[in-house]
Amino acid sequence: MRRFLPVLPTAVVLTGALAAPAAAVAADPMPITSPYVQAAADVSASGALRRAKNIDWVRHVNTGRYCVNVSENINLAFSVVQVELPNTNRRSFSTAPNSVCGPDSISVYTYDLNGNYVDNAFTVAVL
């Protein structure tokens, strides 16, 4: 029993870290005040939410793959989603809600011209 004691605090710390949301969270993202979009986000390549309107969180799932969670008052089924990669020759696409990101989320994928996933800053707008 004694030999498991030093492992227990480490296991508790790791469990707490894993239980916390994997979202990259800025202290308080600056608001986006555009009246013509339902939701919008300015996201860093690491997945940190820099500016937002009606966006709850962003999670960097894997290289070039992100989940952007939209507030529940926005109906994605009747919306148009637009993703832009500013100042780059890379490409992106987004998909409707799926099992990886959840029902109120947009999946954003960024990749280079050869089709390889790469991390990249992006903006997303829900119209």
PDB file of C-alpha atoms in Angstrom:
ATOM      1  CA  MET A   1       0.000   0.000   0.000  1.00  0.00           C
ATOM      2  CA  ARG A   2       2.822   2.388   0.811  1.00  0.00           C
ATOM      3  CA  ARG A   3       4.394   2.207  -2.636  1.00  0.00           C
ATOM      4  CA  PHE A   4       1.180   3.426  -4.315  1.00  0.00           C
ATOM      5  CA  LEU A   5       1.007   6.581  -2.201  1.00  0.00           C
ATOM      6  CA  PRO A   6       3.460   8.689  -4.301  1.00  0.00           C
ATOM      7  CA  VAL A   7       1.602   7.693  -7.464  1.00  0.00           C
ATOM      8  CA  LEU A   8      -1.781   8.801  -6.138  1.00  0.00           C
ATOM      9  CA  PRO A   9      -1.112  12.604  -6.152  1.00  0.00           C
ATOM     10  CA  THR A  10       0.285  12.357  -9.675  1.00  0.00           C
ATOM     11  CA  ALA A  11      -2.756  10.377 -10.821  1.00  0.00           C
ATOM     12  CA  VAL A  12      -5.082  12.940  -9.248  1.00  0.00           C
ATOM     13  CA  VAL A  13      -3.275  15.809 -11.006  1.00  0.00           C
ATOM     14  CA  LEU A  14      -3.351  14.015 -14.353  1.00  0.00           C
ATOM     15  CA  THR A  15      -7.022  13.108 -13.947  1.00  0.00           C
ATOM     16  CA  GLY A  16      -7.825  16.750 -13.193  1.00  0.00           C
ATOM     17  CA  ALA A  17      -5.908  17.891 -16.262  1.00  0.00           C
ATOM     18  CA  LEU A  18      -7.700  15.397 -18.479  1.00  0.00           C
ATOM     19  CA  ALA A  19     -11.097  16.259 -17.037  1.00  0.00           C
ATOM     20  CA  ALA A  20     -10.650  19.950 -17.853  1.00  0.00           C
ATOM     21  CA  PRO A  21     -11.979  20.972 -21.262  1.00  0.00           C
ATOM     22  CA  ALA A  22      -9.404  20.605 -23.998  1.00  0.00           C
ATOM     23  CA  ALA A  23     -10.446  23.960 -25.395  1.00  0.00           C
ATOM     24  CA  ALA A  24      -7.820  26.603 -25.912  1.00  0.00           C
ATOM     25  CA  VAL A  25      -9.261  29.464 -23.927  1.00  0.00           C
ATOM     26  CA  ALA A  26      -8.114  33.055 -23.908  1.00  0.00           C
ATOM     27  CA  ALA A  27      -8.653  34.945 -20.667  1.00  0.00           C
ATOM     28  CA  ASP A  28     -11.615  36.783 -22.153  1.00  0.00           C
ATOM     29  CA  PRO A  29     -11.677  37.030 -25.917  1.00  0.00           C
ATOM     30  CA  MET A  30     -12.408  40.491 -27.248  1.00  0.00           C
ATOM     31  CA  PRO A  31     -15.975  40.793 -28.521  1.00  0.00           C
ATOM     32  CA  ILE A  32     -16.883  40.951 -32.194  1.00  0.00           C
ATOM     33  CA  THR A  33     -19.707  43.446 -32.595  1.00  0.00           C
ATOM     34  CA  SER A  34     -20.708  42.892 -36.212  1.00  0.00           C
ATOM     35  CA  PRO A  35     -24.510  43.111 -36.468  1.00  0.00           C
ATOM     36  CA  TYR A  36     -24.579  41.120 -39.725  1.00  0.00           C
ATOM     37  CA  VAL A  37     -23.347  37.758 -38.431  1.00  0.00           C
ATOM     38  CA  GLN A  38     -25.006  35.379 -35.989  1.00  0.00           C
ATOM     39  CA  ALA A  39     -21.656  34.145 -34.685  1.00  0.00           C
ATOM     40  CA  ALA A  40     -18.001  34.783 -35.473  1.00  0.00           C
ATOM     41  CA  ALA A  41     -14.547  33.861 -34.202  1.00  0.00           C
ATOM     42  CA  ASP A  42     -10.943  34.850 -34.719  1.00  0.00           C
ATOM     43  CA  VAL A  43      -8.816  31.823 -33.802  1.00  0.00           C
ATOM     44  CA  SER A  44      -5.033  31.446 -33.512  1.00  0.00           C
ATOM     45  CA  ALA A  45      -3.140  28.527 -35.044  1.00  0.00           C
ATOM     46  CA  SER A  46      -2.929  26.944 -31.581  1.00  0.00           C
ATOM     47  CA  GLY A  47      -6.712  27.123 -31.210  1.00  0.00           C
ATOM     48  CA  ALA A  48      -6.849  30.099 -28.832  1.00  0.00           C
ATOM     49  CA  LEU A  49     -10.009  32.165 -29.212  1.00  0.00           C
ATOM     50  CA  ARG A  50      -8.853  35.766 -29.740  1.00  0.00           C
ATOM     51  CA  ARG A  51     -12.152  37.476 -30.615  1.00  0.00           C
ATOM     52  CA  ALA A  52     -15.684  36.085 -30.558  1.00  0.00           C
ATOM     53  CA  LYS A  53     -19.398  36.616 -30.948  1.00  0.00           C
ATOM     54  CA  ASN A  54     -21.730  33.801 -29.818  1.00  0.00           C
ATOM     55  CA  ILE A  55     -18.829  31.308 -29.684  1.00  0.00           C
ATOM     56  CA  ASP A  56     -18.512  29.280 -26.469  1.00  0.00           C
ATOM     57  CA  TRP A  57     -15.135  27.617 -27.042  1.00  0.00           C
ATOM     58  CA  VAL A  58     -12.607  26.391 -29.589  1.00  0.00           C
ATOM     59  CA  ARG A  59     -10.729  23.106 -29.314  1.00  0.00           C
ATOM     60  CA  HIS A  60      -7.595  22.205 -31.286  1.00  0.00           C
ATOM     61  CA  VAL A  61      -8.252  18.500 -31.911  1.00  0.00           C
ATOM     62  CA  ASN A  62      -5.167  17.599 -33.927  1.00  0.00           C
ATOM     63  CA  THR A  63      -2.808  19.183 -36.456  1.00  0.00           C
ATOM     64  CA  GLY A  64      -4.977  21.329 -38.717  1.00  0.00           C
ATOM     65  CA  ARG A  65      -8.252  20.201 -37.091  1.00  0.00           C
ATOM     66  CA  TYR A  66     -10.390  22.425 -34.868  1.00  0.00           C
ATOM     67  CA  CYS A  67     -13.836  22.379 -33.249  1.00  0.00           C
ATOM     68  CA  VAL A  68     -15.629  25.710 -32.904  1.00  0.00           C
ATOM     69  CA  ASN A  69     -18.613  25.512 -30.534  1.00  0.00           C
ATOM     70  CA  VAL A  70     -21.422  27.924 -31.350  1.00  0.00           C
ATOM     71  CA  SER A  71     -23.830  29.188 -28.671  1.00  0.00           C
ATOM     72  CA  GLU A  72     -26.974  27.095 -28.449  1.00  0.00           C
ATOM     73  CA  ASN A  73     -29.220  29.977 -29.559  1.00  0.00           C
ATOM     74  CA  ILE A  74     -27.701  29.705 -33.076  1.00  0.00           C
ATOM     75  CA  ASN A  75     -29.269  27.076 -35.350  1.00  0.00           C
ATOM     76  CA  LEU A  76     -26.464  25.771 -37.560  1.00  0.00           C
ATOM     77  CA  ALA A  77     -28.913  23.752 -39.680  1.00  0.00           C
ATOM     78  CA  PHE A  78     -30.287  26.991 -41.152  1.00  0.00           C
ATOM     79  CA  SER A  79     -27.027  28.920 -41.325  1.00  0.00           C
ATOM     80  CA  VAL A  80     -24.188  29.462 -43.768  1.00  0.00           C
ATOM     81  CA  VAL A  81     -20.672  28.957 -42.381  1.00  0.00           C
ATOM     82  CA  GLN A  82     -17.713  30.759 -43.930  1.00  0.00           C
ATOM     83  CA  VAL A  83     -14.082  30.079 -42.968  1.00  0.00           C
ATOM     84  CA  GLU A  84     -11.161  32.255 -44.081  1.00  0.00           C
ATOM     85  CA  LEU A  85      -7.406  31.846 -43.638  1.00  0.00           C
ATOM     86  CA  PRO A  86      -6.028  35.392 -43.642  1.00  0.00           C
ATOM     87  CA  ASN A  87      -2.734  36.147 -45.402  1.00  0.00           C
ATOM     88  CA  THR A  88      -1.901  32.618 -46.502  1.00  0.00           C
ATOM     89  CA  ASN A  89      -1.855  30.391 -49.555  1.00  0.00           C
ATOM     90  CA  ARG A  90      -3.284  27.511 -47.534  1.00  0.00           C
ATOM     91  CA  ARG A  91      -6.805  26.109 -47.834  1.00  0.00           C
ATOM     92  CA  SER A  92      -9.586  25.263 -45.415  1.00  0.00           C
ATOM     93  CA  PHE A  93     -13.014  23.720 -45.258  1.00  0.00           C
ATOM     94  CA  SER A  94     -15.634  23.249 -42.606  1.00  0.00           C
ATOM     95  CA  THR A  95     -18.335  20.689 -41.990  1.00  0.00           C
ATOM     96  CA  ALA A  96     -21.656  20.536 -40.258  1.00  0.00           C
ATOM     97  CA  PRO A  97     -21.866  19.196 -36.716  1.00  0.00           C
ATOM     98  CA  ASN A  98     -20.396  15.714 -36.348  1.00  0.00           C
ATOM     99  CA  SER A  99     -19.485  13.168 -33.674  1.00  0.00           C
ATOM    100  CA  VAL A 100     -15.951  14.531 -33.182  1.00  0.00           C
ATOM    101  CA  CYS A 101     -16.976  18.081 -32.316  1.00  0.00           C
ATOM    102  CA  GLY A 102     -20.572  17.681 -31.151  1.00  0.00           C
ATOM    103  CA  PRO A 103     -24.003  18.932 -32.192  1.00  0.00           C
ATOM    104  CA  ASP A 104     -23.423  22.689 -31.732  1.00  0.00           C
ATOM    105  CA  SER A 105     -19.958  22.798 -33.275  1.00  0.00           C
ATOM    106  CA  ILE A 106     -18.335  23.511 -36.587  1.00  0.00           C
ATOM    107  CA  SER A 107     -15.381  21.388 -37.669  1.00  0.00           C
ATOM    108  CA  VAL A 108     -12.652  23.449 -39.316  1.00  0.00           C
ATOM    109  CA  TYR A 109      -9.802  21.808 -41.233  1.00  0.00           C
ATOM    110  CA  THR A 110      -6.739  23.698 -42.486  1.00  0.00           C
ATOM    111  CA  TYR A 111      -4.237  22.217 -44.904  1.00  0.00           C
ATOM    112  CA  ASP A 112      -1.475  23.206 -47.301  1.00  0.00           C
ATOM    113  CA  LEU A 113      -1.613  23.118 -51.097  1.00  0.00           C
ATOM    114  CA  ASN A 114      -0.383  19.494 -51.077  1.00  0.00           C
ATOM    115  CA  GLY A 115      -3.333  18.400 -48.939  1.00  0.00           C
ATOM    116  CA  ASN A 116      -1.375  17.952 -45.691  1.00  0.00           C
ATOM    117  CA  TYR A 117      -3.049  19.148 -42.492  1.00  0.00           C
ATOM    118  CA  VAL A 118      -1.252  22.172 -40.998  1.00  0.00           C
ATOM    119  CA  ASP A 119      -2.075  24.437 -38.083  1.00  0.00           C
ATOM    120  CA  ASN A 120      -3.206  27.845 -39.260  1.00  0.00           C
ATOM    121  CA  ALA A 121      -5.007  30.839 -37.792  1.00  0.00           C
ATOM    122  CA  PHE A 122      -8.494  31.350 -39.200  1.00  0.00           C
ATOM    123  CA  THR A 123     -11.707  33.300 -38.910  1.00  0.00           C
ATOM    124  CA  VAL A 124     -15.160  31.781 -39.034  1.00  0.00           C
ATOM    125  CA  ALA A 125     -18.481  33.533 -39.570  1.00  0.00           C
ATOM    126  CA  VAL A 126     -21.963  32.060 -39.210  1.00  0.00           C
ATOM    127  CA  LEU A 127     -24.437  33.909 -41.410  1.00  0.00           C
TER     128      LEU A 127
END
